[in-house]
Short mmCIF file of C-alpha atoms and ligand atoms in Angstrom, two decimals:
data_model
loop_
_atom_site.label_atom_id
_atom_site.label_comp_id
_atom_site.label_asym_id
_atom_site.label_seq_id
_atom_site.Cartn_x
_atom_site.Cartn_y
_atom_site.Cartn_z
CA UNK A 1 0.00 0.04 -0.03
CA UNK A 2 1.18 3.50 -0.69
CA UNK A 3 1.29 6.13 2.09
CA UNK A 4 -1.98 7.66 1.11
CA UNK A 5 -3.74 4.49 1.48
CA UNK A 6 -1.96 3.53 4.62
CA UNK A 7 -3.00 6.87 6.00
CA UNK A 8 -6.64 6.57 4.90
CA UNK A 9 -6.77 3.05 6.32
CA UNK A 10 -5.11 3.81 9.79
CA UNK A 11 -5.33 7.52 10.63
CA UNK A 12 -8.59 8.77 12.12
CA UNK A 13 -10.65 10.27 9.55
CA UNK A 14 -10.58 13.98 10.74
CA UNK A 15 -8.71 15.56 7.96
CA UNK A 16 -9.46 16.36 4.30
CA UNK A 17 -5.97 16.20 3.16
CA UNK A 18 -4.58 17.60 -0.17
CA UNK A 19 -3.47 14.61 -2.46
CA UNK A 20 0.13 15.32 -1.68
CA UNK A 21 2.85 13.65 0.47
CA UNK A 22 5.52 16.02 1.52
CA UNK A 23 8.90 14.48 2.32
CA UNK A 24 11.43 17.30 2.64
CA UNK A 25 12.19 20.96 2.17
CA UNK A 26 14.62 23.82 2.37
CA UNK A 27 13.20 27.39 3.21
CA UNK A 28 10.12 28.14 1.33
CA UNK A 29 10.66 25.15 -1.04
CA UNK A 30 9.20 21.81 -0.29
CA UNK A 31 9.37 18.48 -2.22
CA UNK A 32 6.78 15.64 -2.55
CA UNK A 33 7.50 11.94 -2.78
CA UNK A 34 8.20 12.15 -6.48
CA UNK A 35 10.79 15.00 -6.02
CA UNK A 36 8.43 17.67 -7.33
CA UNK A 37 9.15 21.07 -5.98
CA UNK A 38 6.55 23.48 -4.66
CA UNK A 39 6.77 27.01 -3.37
CA UNK A 40 5.18 26.91 0.00
CA UNK A 41 2.76 29.82 0.95
CA UNK A 42 1.07 27.94 3.79
CA UNK A 43 3.97 27.09 6.01
CA UNK A 44 2.04 24.15 7.84
CA UNK A 45 -0.60 26.71 8.86
CA UNK A 46 1.64 29.55 9.85
CA UNK A 47 3.89 27.28 11.76
CA UNK A 48 7.16 27.07 9.87
CA UNK A 49 7.99 30.82 10.48
CA UNK A 50 11.40 30.65 8.89
CA UNK A 51 10.36 28.00 6.36
CA UNK A 52 11.53 24.21 6.39
CA UNK A 53 14.88 23.26 8.10
CA UNK A 54 15.93 26.72 8.66
CA UNK A 55 19.67 26.38 9.30
CA UNK A 56 19.71 28.61 12.46
CA UNK A 57 16.72 27.10 13.97
CA UNK A 58 17.64 23.59 13.15
CA UNK A 59 21.23 24.14 14.90
CA UNK A 60 19.54 25.67 18.08
CA UNK A 61 17.10 22.67 18.25
CA UNK A 62 19.93 19.94 17.52
CA UNK A 63 22.35 21.49 20.16
CA UNK A 64 19.66 21.32 22.75
CA UNK A 65 18.42 17.92 21.75
CA UNK A 66 21.92 16.49 22.26
CA UNK A 67 22.07 18.01 25.82
CA UNK A 68 18.80 17.05 27.24
CA UNK A 69 15.44 16.59 25.50
CA UNK A 70 13.09 16.75 28.39
CA UNK A 71 13.24 17.50 32.07
CA UNK A 72 9.57 17.72 33.41
CA UNK A 73 8.47 20.81 35.25
CA UNK A 74 9.87 19.31 38.50
CA UNK A 75 13.21 20.94 37.57
CA UNK A 76 14.57 24.20 36.34
CA UNK A 77 15.67 24.38 32.70
CA UNK A 78 17.51 27.16 31.03
CA UNK A 79 15.61 27.37 27.47
CA UNK A 80 12.34 27.68 29.33
CA UNK A 81 13.51 30.50 31.57
CA UNK A 82 15.28 32.32 28.87
CA UNK A 83 12.23 32.14 26.51
CA UNK A 84 9.85 33.48 29.17
CA UNK A 85 12.38 36.40 29.92
CA UNK A 86 12.62 37.22 26.35
CA UNK A 87 8.91 37.13 25.81
CA UNK A 88 8.37 39.53 28.77
CA UNK A 89 11.23 41.78 27.84
CA UNK A 90 9.83 42.20 24.28
CA UNK A 91 6.24 42.79 25.31
CA UNK A 92 6.30 44.35 28.68
CA UNK A 93 4.24 41.57 29.98
CA UNK A 94 5.05 39.82 33.42
CA UNK A 95 4.77 36.08 33.38
CA UNK A 96 4.52 33.09 30.98
CA UNK A 97 2.88 29.61 31.05
CA UNK A 98 4.16 27.16 28.72
CA UNK A 99 2.07 24.32 27.03
CA UNK A 100 2.07 22.42 23.76
CA UNK A 101 -0.59 23.93 21.40
CA UNK A 102 -2.76 27.05 20.77
CA UNK A 103 -5.80 25.48 22.32
CA UNK A 104 -3.87 24.68 25.54
CA UNK A 105 -2.56 28.21 25.65
CA UNK A 106 -6.14 29.41 25.38
CA UNK A 107 -7.29 26.96 28.04
CA UNK A 108 -4.85 28.59 30.49
CA UNK A 109 -5.92 32.10 29.56
CA UNK A 110 -9.52 30.97 30.33
CA UNK A 111 -8.64 29.54 33.70
CA UNK A 112 -6.64 32.84 34.51
CA UNK A 113 -9.72 34.85 33.66
CA UNK A 114 -12.01 32.82 35.74
CA UNK A 115 -9.74 32.96 38.70
CA UNK A 116 -9.31 36.78 38.24
CA UNK A 117 -13.31 37.07 38.05
CA UNK A 118 -13.79 35.08 41.17
CA UNK A 119 -10.95 36.95 43.01
CA UNK A 120 -11.76 40.49 42.07
CA UNK A 121 -15.47 40.64 41.14
CA UNK A 122 -16.93 37.76 43.06
CA UNK A 123 -18.43 34.46 42.82
CA UNK A 124 -19.84 33.49 39.53
CA UNK A 125 -18.07 36.30 37.47
CA UNK A 126 -16.71 33.59 34.95
CA UNK A 127 -18.34 34.49 31.75
CA UNK A 128 -16.24 35.28 28.73
CA UNK A 129 -17.34 37.25 25.82
CA UNK A 130 -15.87 35.96 22.45
CA UNK A 131 -16.85 36.92 18.93
CA UNK A 132 -18.98 35.31 16.17
CA UNK A 133 -16.71 33.85 13.51
CA UNK A 134 -13.78 33.51 15.85
CA UNK A 135 -11.60 30.30 16.33
CA UNK A 136 -9.86 29.50 19.55
CA UNK A 137 -9.19 25.84 19.28
CA UNK A 138 -10.65 22.08 19.34
CA UNK A 139 -10.66 21.20 23.06
CA UNK A 140 -14.20 21.17 24.36
CA UNK A 141 -13.67 24.54 26.24
CA UNK A 142 -11.91 26.23 23.49
CA UNK A 143 -14.60 24.93 21.06
CA UNK A 144 -17.10 26.54 23.35
CA UNK A 145 -15.06 29.94 23.20
CA UNK A 146 -15.18 29.49 19.24
CA UNK A 147 -18.12 31.50 18.05
CA UNK A 148 -19.01 29.30 15.21
CA UNK A 149 -22.05 26.92 15.47
CA UNK A 150 -20.57 24.62 12.78
CA UNK A 151 -17.81 23.60 15.16
CA UNK A 152 -20.36 23.03 18.04
CA UNK A 153 -22.65 20.55 16.46
CA UNK A 154 -22.46 16.94 17.66
CA UNK A 155 -20.18 17.83 20.66
CA UNK A 156 -22.59 19.14 23.19
CA UNK A 157 -22.63 19.66 26.12
CA UNK A 158 -19.82 22.09 25.69
CA UNK A 159 -18.12 23.91 28.57
CA UNK A 160 -20.54 26.59 29.78
CA UNK A 161 -19.39 30.28 30.35
CA UNK A 162 -19.17 31.80 26.77
CA UNK A 163 -21.45 34.29 25.12
CA UNK A 164 -20.83 35.59 21.64
CA UNK A 165 -21.02 39.07 20.20
CA UNK A 166 -20.91 40.23 16.59
CA UNK A 167 -17.36 41.29 15.63
CA UNK A 168 -17.08 45.07 15.20
CA UNK A 169 -20.13 45.63 17.09
CA UNK A 170 -19.21 47.31 20.35
CA UNK A 171 -22.86 47.66 21.38
CA UNK A 172 -23.57 44.00 21.13
CA UNK A 173 -20.45 43.32 23.46
CA UNK A 174 -21.85 45.98 25.87
CA UNK A 175 -25.22 44.34 25.95
CA UNK A 176 -23.71 40.92 26.68
CA UNK A 177 -21.39 42.44 29.34
CA UNK A 178 -24.58 44.00 30.83
CA UNK A 179 -26.43 40.76 30.94
CA UNK A 180 -23.93 38.41 32.18
CA UNK A 181 -21.34 38.13 34.99
CA UNK A 182 -18.22 38.59 32.82
CA UNK A 183 -14.52 38.48 33.54
CA UNK A 184 -13.03 38.91 30.14
CA UNK A 185 -13.40 39.52 26.45
CA UNK A 186 -11.30 37.15 24.10
CA UNK A 187 -10.61 37.89 20.43
CA UNK A 188 -8.21 37.38 17.47
CA UNK A 189 -7.19 40.73 16.00
CA UNK A 190 -7.27 38.95 12.69
CA UNK A 191 -9.79 36.20 12.57
CA UNK A 192 -7.85 33.35 10.80
CA UNK A 193 -10.11 30.37 10.35
CA UNK A 194 -13.05 32.85 10.15
CA UNK A 195 -11.71 34.23 6.72
CA UNK A 196 -8.67 36.20 7.52
CA UNK A 197 -10.75 39.29 8.64
CA UNK A 198 -8.92 42.12 10.53
CA UNK A 199 -11.03 43.67 13.24
CA UNK A 200 -11.61 47.33 13.01
CA UNK A 201 -9.58 49.74 14.93
CA UNK A 202 -12.60 51.57 16.64
CA UNK A 203 -13.98 48.35 17.68
CA UNK A 204 -10.66 47.26 19.28
CA UNK A 205 -10.37 50.62 21.10
CA UNK A 206 -14.07 50.22 22.16
CA UNK A 207 -13.04 46.87 23.59
CA UNK A 208 -10.09 48.27 25.54
CA UNK A 209 -12.28 51.15 26.94
CA UNK A 210 -14.97 48.83 28.01
CA UNK A 211 -12.50 46.46 29.58
CA UNK A 212 -11.14 49.29 31.72
CA UNK A 213 -14.59 50.74 32.70
CA UNK A 214 -16.12 47.16 33.50
CA UNK A 215 -12.91 45.63 34.95
CA UNK A 216 -12.84 42.93 32.32
CA UNK A 217 -9.62 41.17 31.12
CA UNK A 218 -8.56 41.66 27.51
CA UNK A 219 -7.40 38.47 26.08
CA UNK A 220 -5.76 38.45 22.65
CA UNK A 221 -5.48 35.07 20.78
CA UNK A 222 -2.25 35.45 18.88
CA UNK A 223 -1.86 31.89 17.95
CA UNK A 224 -1.89 32.53 14.15
CA UNK A 225 -1.22 36.33 13.86
CA UNK A 226 1.44 36.56 16.42
CA UNK A 227 5.10 36.19 16.34
CA UNK A 228 5.93 38.79 13.45
CA UNK A 229 3.25 37.59 10.84
CA UNK A 230 1.31 40.78 11.23
CA UNK A 231 4.21 43.18 10.53
CA UNK A 232 4.66 43.75 14.25
CA UNK A 233 5.92 41.30 16.87
CA UNK A 234 2.42 40.62 18.05
CA UNK A 235 -0.81 41.61 16.16
CA UNK A 236 -2.35 43.64 18.83
CA UNK A 237 0.57 46.01 18.58
CA UNK A 238 -0.82 47.18 15.36
CA UNK A 239 -3.74 48.52 17.23
CA UNK A 240 -1.82 50.19 20.01
CA UNK A 241 -3.62 48.31 22.81
CA UNK A 242 -2.12 46.31 25.55
CA UNK A 243 -3.93 43.07 26.44
CA UNK A 244 -4.00 41.56 30.02
CA UNK A 245 -3.29 38.16 28.51
CA UNK A 246 -2.17 37.01 25.07
CA UNK A 247 -1.70 33.55 23.86
CA UNK A 248 0.40 32.21 21.06
CA UNK A 249 1.66 29.00 19.49
CA UNK A 250 2.05 28.10 15.77
CA UNK A 251 4.83 30.28 14.45
CA UNK A 252 6.84 30.75 17.67
CA UNK A 253 7.77 27.08 17.69
CA UNK A 254 9.22 27.29 14.09
CA UNK A 255 7.85 23.83 13.50
CA UNK A 256 7.92 22.30 16.99
CA UNK A 257 4.82 22.09 19.23
CA UNK A 258 4.66 24.88 21.92
CA UNK A 259 1.80 26.87 23.42
CA UNK A 260 2.42 30.08 25.27
CA UNK A 261 0.13 32.02 27.61
CA UNK A 262 1.60 35.54 28.50
CA UNK A 263 0.28 37.22 31.47
CA UNK A 264 0.26 41.06 32.15
CA UNK A 265 0.34 43.02 35.30
CA UNK A 266 -3.21 42.38 36.46
CA UNK A 267 -2.90 38.49 36.34
CA UNK A 268 0.81 38.06 36.88
CA UNK A 269 0.24 36.37 40.24
CA UNK A 270 -3.00 34.68 39.42
CA UNK A 271 -1.59 31.13 39.52
CA UNK A 272 -0.17 29.16 42.52
CA UNK A 273 1.58 25.92 42.39
CA UNK A 274 -0.93 23.18 41.25
CA UNK A 275 -3.33 25.48 39.55
CA UNK A 276 -2.12 24.61 36.08
CA UNK A 277 0.47 22.28 34.49
CA UNK A 278 1.68 20.32 31.54
CA UNK A 279 4.07 17.43 31.29
CA UNK A 280 5.68 18.51 28.11
CA UNK A 281 4.99 22.27 28.70
CA UNK A 282 8.35 24.27 28.44
CA UNK A 283 10.07 21.36 26.67
CA UNK A 284 13.67 22.38 26.32
CA UNK A 285 14.01 21.48 22.69
CA UNK A 286 10.96 23.32 21.73
CA UNK A 287 11.99 26.44 23.89
CA UNK A 288 15.50 26.46 22.40
CA UNK A 289 14.03 26.56 18.91
CA UNK A 290 11.45 29.23 19.95
CA UNK A 291 14.26 31.41 21.52
CA UNK A 292 15.96 31.34 18.07
CA UNK A 293 12.79 32.27 16.26
CA UNK A 294 11.91 35.13 18.56
CA UNK A 295 15.45 36.56 18.51
CA UNK A 296 15.24 36.90 14.84
CA UNK A 297 11.94 38.61 14.62
CA UNK A 298 13.45 42.13 14.80
CA UNK A 299 12.70 45.51 13.13
CA UNK A 300 14.44 44.53 9.95
CA UNK A 301 12.48 41.39 9.48
CA UNK A 302 9.19 43.20 10.47
CA UNK A 303 10.01 45.80 7.86
CA UNK A 304 10.48 43.16 5.26
CA UNK A 305 7.24 41.42 6.20
CA UNK A 306 5.32 44.75 5.72
CA UNK A 307 6.99 45.24 2.47
CA UNK A 308 6.12 41.85 1.18
CA UNK A 309 2.60 42.28 2.37
CA UNK A 310 2.27 45.54 0.42
CA UNK A 311 3.76 43.87 -2.63
CA UNK A 312 1.18 41.01 -2.43
CA UNK A 313 -1.86 43.23 -1.86
CA UNK A 314 -0.84 45.66 -4.65
CA UNK A 315 -0.19 42.91 -7.20
CA UNK A 316 -3.39 41.07 -6.35
CA UNK A 317 -5.66 44.00 -6.24
CA UNK A 318 -4.61 44.79 -9.81
CA UNK A 319 -5.78 41.29 -11.06
CA UNK A 320 -9.18 41.09 -12.55
CA UNK A 321 -9.47 37.59 -11.15
CA UNK A 322 -9.38 38.64 -7.65
CA UNK A 323 -12.25 40.29 -5.86
CA UNK A 324 -10.58 41.45 -2.53
CA UNK A 325 -7.70 40.83 -0.31
CA UNK A 326 -8.14 40.91 3.51
CA UNK A 327 -5.72 40.48 6.55
CA UNK A 328 -2.60 41.84 7.86
CA UNK A 329 1.01 41.44 7.04
CA UNK A 330 1.69 37.97 5.79
CA UNK A 331 -1.62 36.64 6.79
CA UNK A 332 -3.89 37.34 3.93
CA UNK A 333 -7.16 36.15 2.62
CA UNK A 334 -7.78 36.32 -1.13
CA UNK A 335 -11.29 36.30 -2.43
CA UNK A 336 -11.30 35.07 -6.04
CA UNK A 337 -14.06 35.06 -8.62
CA UNK A 338 -13.42 31.42 -9.18
CA UNK A 339 -14.09 28.86 -6.30
CA UNK A 340 -11.15 28.73 -3.84
CA UNK A 341 -10.88 24.95 -4.06
CA UNK A 342 -10.39 25.15 -7.84
CA UNK A 343 -7.66 27.93 -7.41
CA UNK A 344 -5.94 25.93 -4.64
CA UNK A 345 -5.78 22.90 -6.57
CA UNK A 346 -4.64 24.53 -9.71
CA UNK A 347 -1.93 26.46 -7.93
CA UNK A 348 -0.73 23.15 -6.44
CA UNK A 349 -0.71 21.72 -9.98
CA UNK A 350 1.48 24.65 -11.01
CA UNK A 351 3.81 24.25 -8.00
CA UNK A 352 2.43 26.61 -5.55
CA UNK A 353 0.99 25.57 -2.04
CA UNK A 354 -1.81 27.69 -0.65
CA UNK A 355 -4.57 26.99 1.86
CA UNK A 356 -8.14 27.88 2.46
CA UNK A 357 -10.05 29.95 5.03
CA UNK A 358 -13.87 29.91 4.55
CA UNK A 359 -14.27 30.64 0.90
CA UNK A 360 -10.93 32.38 0.48
CA UNK A 361 -7.36 31.41 -0.53
CA UNK A 362 -5.19 31.92 2.52
CA UNK A 363 -1.70 32.94 2.21
CA UNK A 364 0.79 32.32 5.07
CA UNK A 365 4.21 32.45 3.60
CA UNK A 366 7.40 32.11 5.60
CA UNK A 367 8.43 35.49 7.06
CA UNK A 368 11.74 35.33 5.34
CA UNK A 369 10.57 34.00 1.95
CA UNK A 370 12.94 35.02 -0.63
CA UNK A 371 11.55 37.83 -2.98
CA UNK A 372 12.11 35.73 -6.21
CA UNK A 373 10.13 32.72 -4.90
CA UNK A 374 7.40 35.12 -3.62
CA UNK A 375 7.05 36.87 -6.89
CA UNK A 376 7.01 33.59 -8.88
CA UNK A 377 4.25 32.14 -6.54
CA UNK A 378 2.09 35.33 -6.74
CA UNK A 379 2.43 35.38 -10.54
CA UNK A 380 1.14 31.75 -10.71
CA UNK A 381 -1.80 32.51 -8.21
CA UNK A 382 -2.83 35.54 -10.45
CA UNK A 383 -2.55 33.41 -13.60
CA UNK A 384 -4.72 30.77 -11.99
CA UNK A 385 -7.25 33.20 -10.55
CA UNK A 386 -7.70 34.80 -13.96
CA UNK A 387 -8.11 31.52 -15.87
C1 LIG B 1 -4.75 27.41 15.30
C2 LIG B 1 -5.42 28.32 16.26
C3 LIG B 1 -5.70 27.92 17.37
C4 LIG B 1 -5.69 26.36 17.95
O1 LIG B 1 -4.34 25.98 17.89
P1 LIG B 1 -3.88 24.47 18.21
O2 LIG B 1 -2.38 24.52 18.16
O3 LIG B 1 -4.28 23.79 16.80
O4 LIG B 1 -4.48 23.95 19.31
C5 LIG B 1 -6.21 28.69 18.41
N1 LIG B 1 -6.50 29.94 17.90
C6 LIG B 1 -6.25 30.50 16.78
C7 LIG B 1 -6.53 31.88 16.55
C8 LIG B 1 -5.67 29.56 15.84
O5 LIG B 1 -5.42 30.10 14.48
#
């Protein structure tokens, strides 16, 4: 049996995979099992921040791998401590909890918010307002936080304690806050799985103001947009707000699993020993890789991300095959006149990998994709969209 058939036979049927087996890569080029080359504009869903087998990241990971691969959280470990320090220095936040995925990072944020509500506002102040069309993960609690009914069907009862407001409608948020005992508002500044839609600045300002006046925590889910992808280190920085908690995962690991919950002043000391934990959380190999990734997201790289974003937007907006481009930085949603599935399949046949978000073609290239490869891939996307 070939790999596709073995996978179909033995791997749980939760994924609709593209008909492609990837075996290796270098930077923004990946190769399938017949040595066909593709330019990768998906980076494993915004995970391979510096592409495949990036030399510096690989060296950092391998160096740690041959020292000690895991310690458990019963002991101190240098990469974990240094990564937490760097995250706080770079963001002005105060403390970090490490886990293994975006969903887990959000679970921790939800725990922190519930504890905050209980402590500062009183018993029962545990409700969190999230937005319609959001995506916060696949565990039963982060599914409940996700404001999309399609994800909820079949898995009820979900964790209670979430109410949903329309994105960009501050009055709807105010109404929910007035009607429920709330402790926090949680949002993605760019809704990724929801169709790559950036929230409006006025709405975010309104959320920040409401959070101040109603003593609510602002929780930014930076799992996809974070770590340089927006053109700033974290997406919320584009809006000039300071969340009380932000969560991230995907790109910070550079390809290894890591979840990060970053706590600001108001919740820095919310946890005591025993209140949260993770066996693999803060794994030294993942943290050593993440330290390398974070250290390279500097002003020069961010400038390049913004420049490449401008280039993509300008090129695509001139195409008669493309209706609109949404998003921020190198997280873009492309609405084509042709169905997204057709465009994605034909891009693949022409050597370019892109993915989907709702009915859009989603672009998540490596932050350091070489200009030449980016230009070639965008040219192919335009040709396919105009067919
Ligand atoms: C991917 C994603 C998650 C879930 O991350 P996992 O690592 O798959 O658990 C949560 N929030 C956002 C915004 C995401 O894009």
